[in-house]
Amino acid sequence: MADKKVLVTEDGYNKLVEKLNYLKSVKRIEIADRLKAAIALGDLSENSEYDDAKNEQAFLEGEIQELEAKIRNSDIIKAGAGDVVQMGSTVVVIDQEFAEDGPETFMIVGSTEADPDEGKISNESPLGQALLGQKVGSVVDVHAPAGVIKYEIQEIKG
């Protein structure tokens, strides 16, 4: 089965590579040092330090494999300068019901690098799906668990 393409911005791709390099260099060495210290304690059959380090090593190797697959299958998205919301676009919107709260800004990214706290929303999220393909001035309906939210697009940045 072919691996699924991972949509990321260039910044998101660089963060994946940076994290992979950190795990392969710093974290692997830390765990190897812990394993050596645990082995030096003697009997491995009742050595909780050794067991903990081996478990952490297995988890780390799984995380490294997952990151390598994401990087290998990355499709870097570049926002085009346009008047239509697309992957990589930064969009300024106003919630029509709570306009007095001011505008909100979101960047449309792939699910791998989505981080709502940083204003990065997935193209697969209800808001991301509603915004894609829209123009400035459009009003979109976002179907959220609390009901339908209407957003007006104020600005699109590439």
PDB file of C-alpha atoms in Angstrom:
ATOM      1  CA  MET A   1       0.000   0.000   0.000  1.00  0.00           C
ATOM      2  CA  ALA A   2       1.371   3.405  -0.928  1.00  0.00           C
ATOM      3  CA  ASP A   3       2.013   5.859   1.867  1.00  0.00           C
ATOM      4  CA  LYS A   4      -0.333   8.815   2.084  1.00  0.00           C
ATOM      5  CA  LYS A   5       1.049  12.164   0.905  1.00  0.00           C
ATOM      6  CA  VAL A   6       1.687  14.577   3.761  1.00  0.00           C
ATOM      7  CA  LEU A   7       0.879  18.198   2.921  1.00  0.00           C
ATOM      8  CA  VAL A   8       3.223  20.633   4.689  1.00  0.00           C
ATOM      9  CA  THR A   9       4.459  24.159   4.249  1.00  0.00           C
ATOM     10  CA  GLU A  10       8.176  24.680   3.742  1.00  0.00           C
ATOM     11  CA  ASP A  11       8.444  25.817   7.366  1.00  0.00           C
ATOM     12  CA  GLY A  12       6.574  22.717   8.527  1.00  0.00           C
ATOM     13  CA  TYR A  13       8.873  20.492   6.459  1.00  0.00           C
ATOM     14  CA  ASN A  14      11.942  22.154   7.976  1.00  0.00           C
ATOM     15  CA  LYS A  15      10.552  21.589  11.481  1.00  0.00           C
ATOM     16  CA  LEU A  16      10.024  17.885  10.730  1.00  0.00           C
ATOM     17  CA  VAL A  17      13.632  17.565   9.507  1.00  0.00           C
ATOM     18  CA  GLU A  18      14.921  19.510  12.522  1.00  0.00           C
ATOM     19  CA  LYS A  19      13.013  17.276  14.943  1.00  0.00           C
ATOM     20  CA  LEU A  20      14.248  14.139  13.167  1.00  0.00           C
ATOM     21  CA  ASN A  21      17.853  15.318  13.377  1.00  0.00           C
ATOM     22  CA  TYR A  22      17.417  16.089  17.087  1.00  0.00           C
ATOM     23  CA  LEU A  23      15.946  12.659  17.812  1.00  0.00           C
ATOM     24  CA  LYS A  24      18.632  10.840  15.813  1.00  0.00           C
ATOM     25  CA  SER A  25      21.513  12.698  17.383  1.00  0.00           C
ATOM     26  CA  VAL A  26      20.737  14.053  20.852  1.00  0.00           C
ATOM     27  CA  LYS A  27      17.962  11.718  22.051  1.00  0.00           C
ATOM     28  CA  ARG A  28      19.564   8.526  20.703  1.00  0.00           C
ATOM     29  CA  ILE A  29      22.816   9.373  22.484  1.00  0.00           C
ATOM     30  CA  GLU A  30      21.002  10.173  25.744  1.00  0.00           C
ATOM     31  CA  ILE A  31      19.188   6.836  25.667  1.00  0.00           C
ATOM     32  CA  ALA A  32      22.344   4.927  24.698  1.00  0.00           C
ATOM     33  CA  ASP A  33      24.126   6.492  27.678  1.00  0.00           C
ATOM     34  CA  ARG A  34      21.257   5.478  29.969  1.00  0.00           C
ATOM     35  CA  LEU A  35      21.414   1.924  28.606  1.00  0.00           C
ATOM     36  CA  LYS A  36      25.166   1.725  29.215  1.00  0.00           C
ATOM     37  CA  ALA A  37      24.732   2.994  32.769  1.00  0.00           C
ATOM     38  CA  ALA A  38      21.929   0.499  33.424  1.00  0.00           C
ATOM     39  CA  ILE A  39      23.968  -2.399  32.014  1.00  0.00           C
ATOM     40  CA  ALA A  40      26.850  -1.408  34.273  1.00  0.00           C
ATOM     41  CA  LEU A  41      24.556  -1.965  37.265  1.00  0.00           C
ATOM     42  CA  GLY A  42      24.678  -5.693  36.604  1.00  0.00           C
ATOM     43  CA  ASP A  43      21.813  -8.210  36.557  1.00  0.00           C
ATOM     44  CA  LEU A  44      19.462  -7.175  33.733  1.00  0.00           C
ATOM     45  CA  SER A  45      16.640  -9.500  34.804  1.00  0.00           C
ATOM     46  CA  GLU A  46      15.594  -7.167  37.640  1.00  0.00           C
ATOM     47  CA  ASN A  47      16.976  -3.878  36.358  1.00  0.00           C
ATOM     48  CA  SER A  48      14.177  -1.317  36.068  1.00  0.00           C
ATOM     49  CA  GLU A  49      16.563   1.364  34.756  1.00  0.00           C
ATOM     50  CA  TYR A  50      17.484  -0.956  31.883  1.00  0.00           C
ATOM     51  CA  ASP A  51      13.834  -1.831  31.173  1.00  0.00           C
ATOM     52  CA  ASP A  52      12.844   1.851  31.181  1.00  0.00           C
ATOM     53  CA  ALA A  53      15.687   2.803  28.843  1.00  0.00           C
ATOM     54  CA  LYS A  54      14.860  -0.082  26.452  1.00  0.00           C
ATOM     55  CA  ASN A  55      11.197   0.983  26.383  1.00  0.00           C
ATOM     56  CA  GLU A  56      12.176   4.591  25.737  1.00  0.00           C
ATOM     57  CA  GLN A  57      14.540   3.440  22.986  1.00  0.00           C
ATOM     58  CA  ALA A  58      11.756   1.451  21.290  1.00  0.00           C
ATOM     59  CA  PHE A  59       9.398   4.435  21.484  1.00  0.00           C
ATOM     60  CA  LEU A  60      12.095   6.749  20.084  1.00  0.00           C
ATOM     61  CA  GLU A  61      12.831   4.434  17.150  1.00  0.00           C
ATOM     62  CA  GLY A  62       9.113   4.293  16.342  1.00  0.00           C
ATOM     63  CA  GLU A  63       8.918   8.081  16.418  1.00  0.00           C
ATOM     64  CA  ILE A  64      11.981   8.317  14.153  1.00  0.00           C
ATOM     65  CA  GLN A  65      10.417   5.899  11.644  1.00  0.00           C
ATOM     66  CA  GLU A  66       7.173   7.879  11.667  1.00  0.00           C
ATOM     67  CA  LEU A  67       9.014  11.170  11.038  1.00  0.00           C
ATOM     68  CA  GLU A  68      11.100   9.611   8.267  1.00  0.00           C
ATOM     69  CA  ALA A  69       7.901   8.413   6.563  1.00  0.00           C
ATOM     70  CA  LYS A  70       6.302  11.860   6.878  1.00  0.00           C
ATOM     71  CA  ILE A  71       9.401  13.515   5.414  1.00  0.00           C
ATOM     72  CA  ARG A  72       9.681  10.947   2.623  1.00  0.00           C
ATOM     73  CA  ASN A  73       6.013  11.457   1.714  1.00  0.00           C
ATOM     74  CA  SER A  74       5.950  15.226   2.155  1.00  0.00           C
ATOM     75  CA  ASP A  75       4.389  17.359  -0.511  1.00  0.00           C
ATOM     76  CA  ILE A  76       5.519  20.931   0.164  1.00  0.00           C
ATOM     77  CA  ILE A  77       2.766  23.446  -0.435  1.00  0.00           C
ATOM     78  CA  LYS A  78       3.519  26.952  -1.541  1.00  0.00           C
ATOM     79  CA  ALA A  79       0.901  29.644  -1.274  1.00  0.00           C
ATOM     80  CA  GLY A  80       0.398  31.414  -4.524  1.00  0.00           C
ATOM     81  CA  ALA A  81      -0.308  35.096  -4.630  1.00  0.00           C
ATOM     82  CA  GLY A  82      -3.932  34.989  -5.514  1.00  0.00           C
ATOM     83  CA  ASP A  83      -7.349  36.159  -4.572  1.00  0.00           C
ATOM     84  CA  VAL A  84      -8.583  32.682  -3.642  1.00  0.00           C
ATOM     85  CA  VAL A  85      -7.928  30.832  -0.378  1.00  0.00           C
ATOM     86  CA  GLN A  86      -5.675  27.829  -0.953  1.00  0.00           C
ATOM     87  CA  MET A  87      -3.280  25.629   0.974  1.00  0.00           C
ATOM     88  CA  GLY A  88      -0.639  27.836   2.577  1.00  0.00           C
ATOM     89  CA  SER A  89      -2.830  30.958   2.485  1.00  0.00           C
ATOM     90  CA  THR A  90      -3.171  33.132   5.562  1.00  0.00           C
ATOM     91  CA  VAL A  91      -6.773  34.264   5.884  1.00  0.00           C
ATOM     92  CA  VAL A  92      -8.212  37.076   8.000  1.00  0.00           C
ATOM     93  CA  VAL A  93     -11.857  36.450   8.919  1.00  0.00           C
ATOM     94  CA  ILE A  94     -14.559  37.980  11.101  1.00  0.00           C
ATOM     95  CA  ASP A  95     -17.074  35.881  12.998  1.00  0.00           C
ATOM     96  CA  GLN A  96     -20.302  37.614  11.945  1.00  0.00           C
ATOM     97  CA  GLU A  97     -22.031  36.920  15.249  1.00  0.00           C
ATOM     98  CA  PHE A  98     -19.141  38.242  17.341  1.00  0.00           C
ATOM     99  CA  ALA A  99     -17.715  40.910  15.014  1.00  0.00           C
ATOM    100  CA  GLU A 100     -16.960  43.149  17.993  1.00  0.00           C
ATOM    101  CA  ASP A 101     -14.288  40.620  19.051  1.00  0.00           C
ATOM    102  CA  GLY A 102     -12.290  41.663  15.998  1.00  0.00           C
ATOM    103  CA  PRO A 103     -10.728  39.669  13.197  1.00  0.00           C
ATOM    104  CA  GLU A 104      -9.087  36.274  13.518  1.00  0.00           C
ATOM    105  CA  THR A 105      -6.190  35.107  11.375  1.00  0.00           C
ATOM    106  CA  PHE A 106      -5.661  31.523  10.244  1.00  0.00           C
ATOM    107  CA  MET A 107      -3.111  29.811   8.025  1.00  0.00           C
ATOM    108  CA  ILE A 108      -4.392  26.834   6.036  1.00  0.00           C
ATOM    109  CA  VAL A 109      -1.938  23.934   6.421  1.00  0.00           C
ATOM    110  CA  GLY A 110      -1.924  20.150   6.176  1.00  0.00           C
ATOM    111  CA  SER A 111      -3.074  18.114   9.167  1.00  0.00           C
ATOM    112  CA  THR A 112       0.514  17.244  10.141  1.00  0.00           C
ATOM    113  CA  GLU A 113       1.414  20.803  11.075  1.00  0.00           C
ATOM    114  CA  ALA A 114      -1.999  22.044  12.215  1.00  0.00           C
ATOM    115  CA  ASP A 115      -1.782  23.897  15.536  1.00  0.00           C
ATOM    116  CA  PRO A 116      -4.880  25.952  16.356  1.00  0.00           C
ATOM    117  CA  ASP A 117      -3.057  27.706  19.220  1.00  0.00           C
ATOM    118  CA  GLU A 118      -0.690  29.161  16.607  1.00  0.00           C
ATOM    119  CA  GLY A 119      -3.507  29.950  14.163  1.00  0.00           C
ATOM    120  CA  LYS A 120      -2.595  27.038  11.864  1.00  0.00           C
ATOM    121  CA  ILE A 121      -5.684  25.083  10.855  1.00  0.00           C
ATOM    122  CA  SER A 122      -5.893  21.901   8.842  1.00  0.00           C
ATOM    123  CA  ASN A 123      -7.296  21.900   5.350  1.00  0.00           C
ATOM    124  CA  GLU A 124      -9.334  18.917   6.573  1.00  0.00           C
ATOM    125  CA  SER A 125     -10.971  20.827   9.456  1.00  0.00           C
ATOM    126  CA  PRO A 126     -14.491  22.219   9.035  1.00  0.00           C
ATOM    127  CA  LEU A 127     -13.137  25.795   8.928  1.00  0.00           C
ATOM    128  CA  GLY A 128     -10.308  24.885   6.556  1.00  0.00           C
ATOM    129  CA  GLN A 129     -12.705  23.119   4.196  1.00  0.00           C
ATOM    130  CA  ALA A 130     -15.138  26.048   4.266  1.00  0.00           C
ATOM    131  CA  LEU A 131     -12.418  28.621   3.483  1.00  0.00           C
ATOM    132  CA  LEU A 132     -10.651  26.787   0.645  1.00  0.00           C
ATOM    133  CA  GLY A 133     -11.533  28.184  -2.767  1.00  0.00           C
ATOM    134  CA  GLN A 134     -13.257  31.293  -1.381  1.00  0.00           C
ATOM    135  CA  LYS A 135     -12.534  34.976  -2.122  1.00  0.00           C
ATOM    136  CA  VAL A 136     -12.377  38.171  -0.065  1.00  0.00           C
ATOM    137  CA  GLY A 137     -15.900  39.227   0.901  1.00  0.00           C
ATOM    138  CA  SER A 138     -17.256  35.678   0.853  1.00  0.00           C
ATOM    139  CA  VAL A 139     -19.266  34.517   3.838  1.00  0.00           C
ATOM    140  CA  VAL A 140     -18.729  30.864   4.711  1.00  0.00           C
ATOM    141  CA  ASP A 141     -20.752  28.582   6.953  1.00  0.00           C
ATOM    142  CA  VAL A 142     -18.676  26.425   9.268  1.00  0.00           C
ATOM    143  CA  HIS A 143     -20.501  23.456  10.734  1.00  0.00           C
ATOM    144  CA  ALA A 144     -19.077  23.086  14.241  1.00  0.00           C
ATOM    145  CA  PRO A 145     -20.313  20.987  17.174  1.00  0.00           C
ATOM    146  CA  ALA A 146     -21.861  24.132  18.718  1.00  0.00           C
ATOM    147  CA  GLY A 147     -23.753  24.915  15.516  1.00  0.00           C
ATOM    148  CA  VAL A 148     -23.152  26.876  12.332  1.00  0.00           C
ATOM    149  CA  ILE A 149     -20.665  29.757  12.520  1.00  0.00           C
ATOM    150  CA  LYS A 150     -20.607  32.374   9.760  1.00  0.00           C
ATOM    151  CA  TYR A 151     -17.243  33.901   8.888  1.00  0.00           C
ATOM    152  CA  GLU A 152     -16.640  36.716   6.422  1.00  0.00           C
ATOM    153  CA  ILE A 153     -13.276  36.677   4.650  1.00  0.00           C
ATOM    154  CA  GLN A 154     -11.592  40.067   5.092  1.00  0.00           C
ATOM    155  CA  GLU A 155      -8.163  39.416   3.586  1.00  0.00           C
ATOM    156  CA  ILE A 156      -6.128  36.678   1.909  1.00  0.00           C
ATOM    157  CA  LYS A 157      -2.342  36.695   2.156  1.00  0.00           C
ATOM    158  CA  GLY A 158      -0.128  34.439   0.041  1.00  0.00           C
TER     159      GLY A 158
END
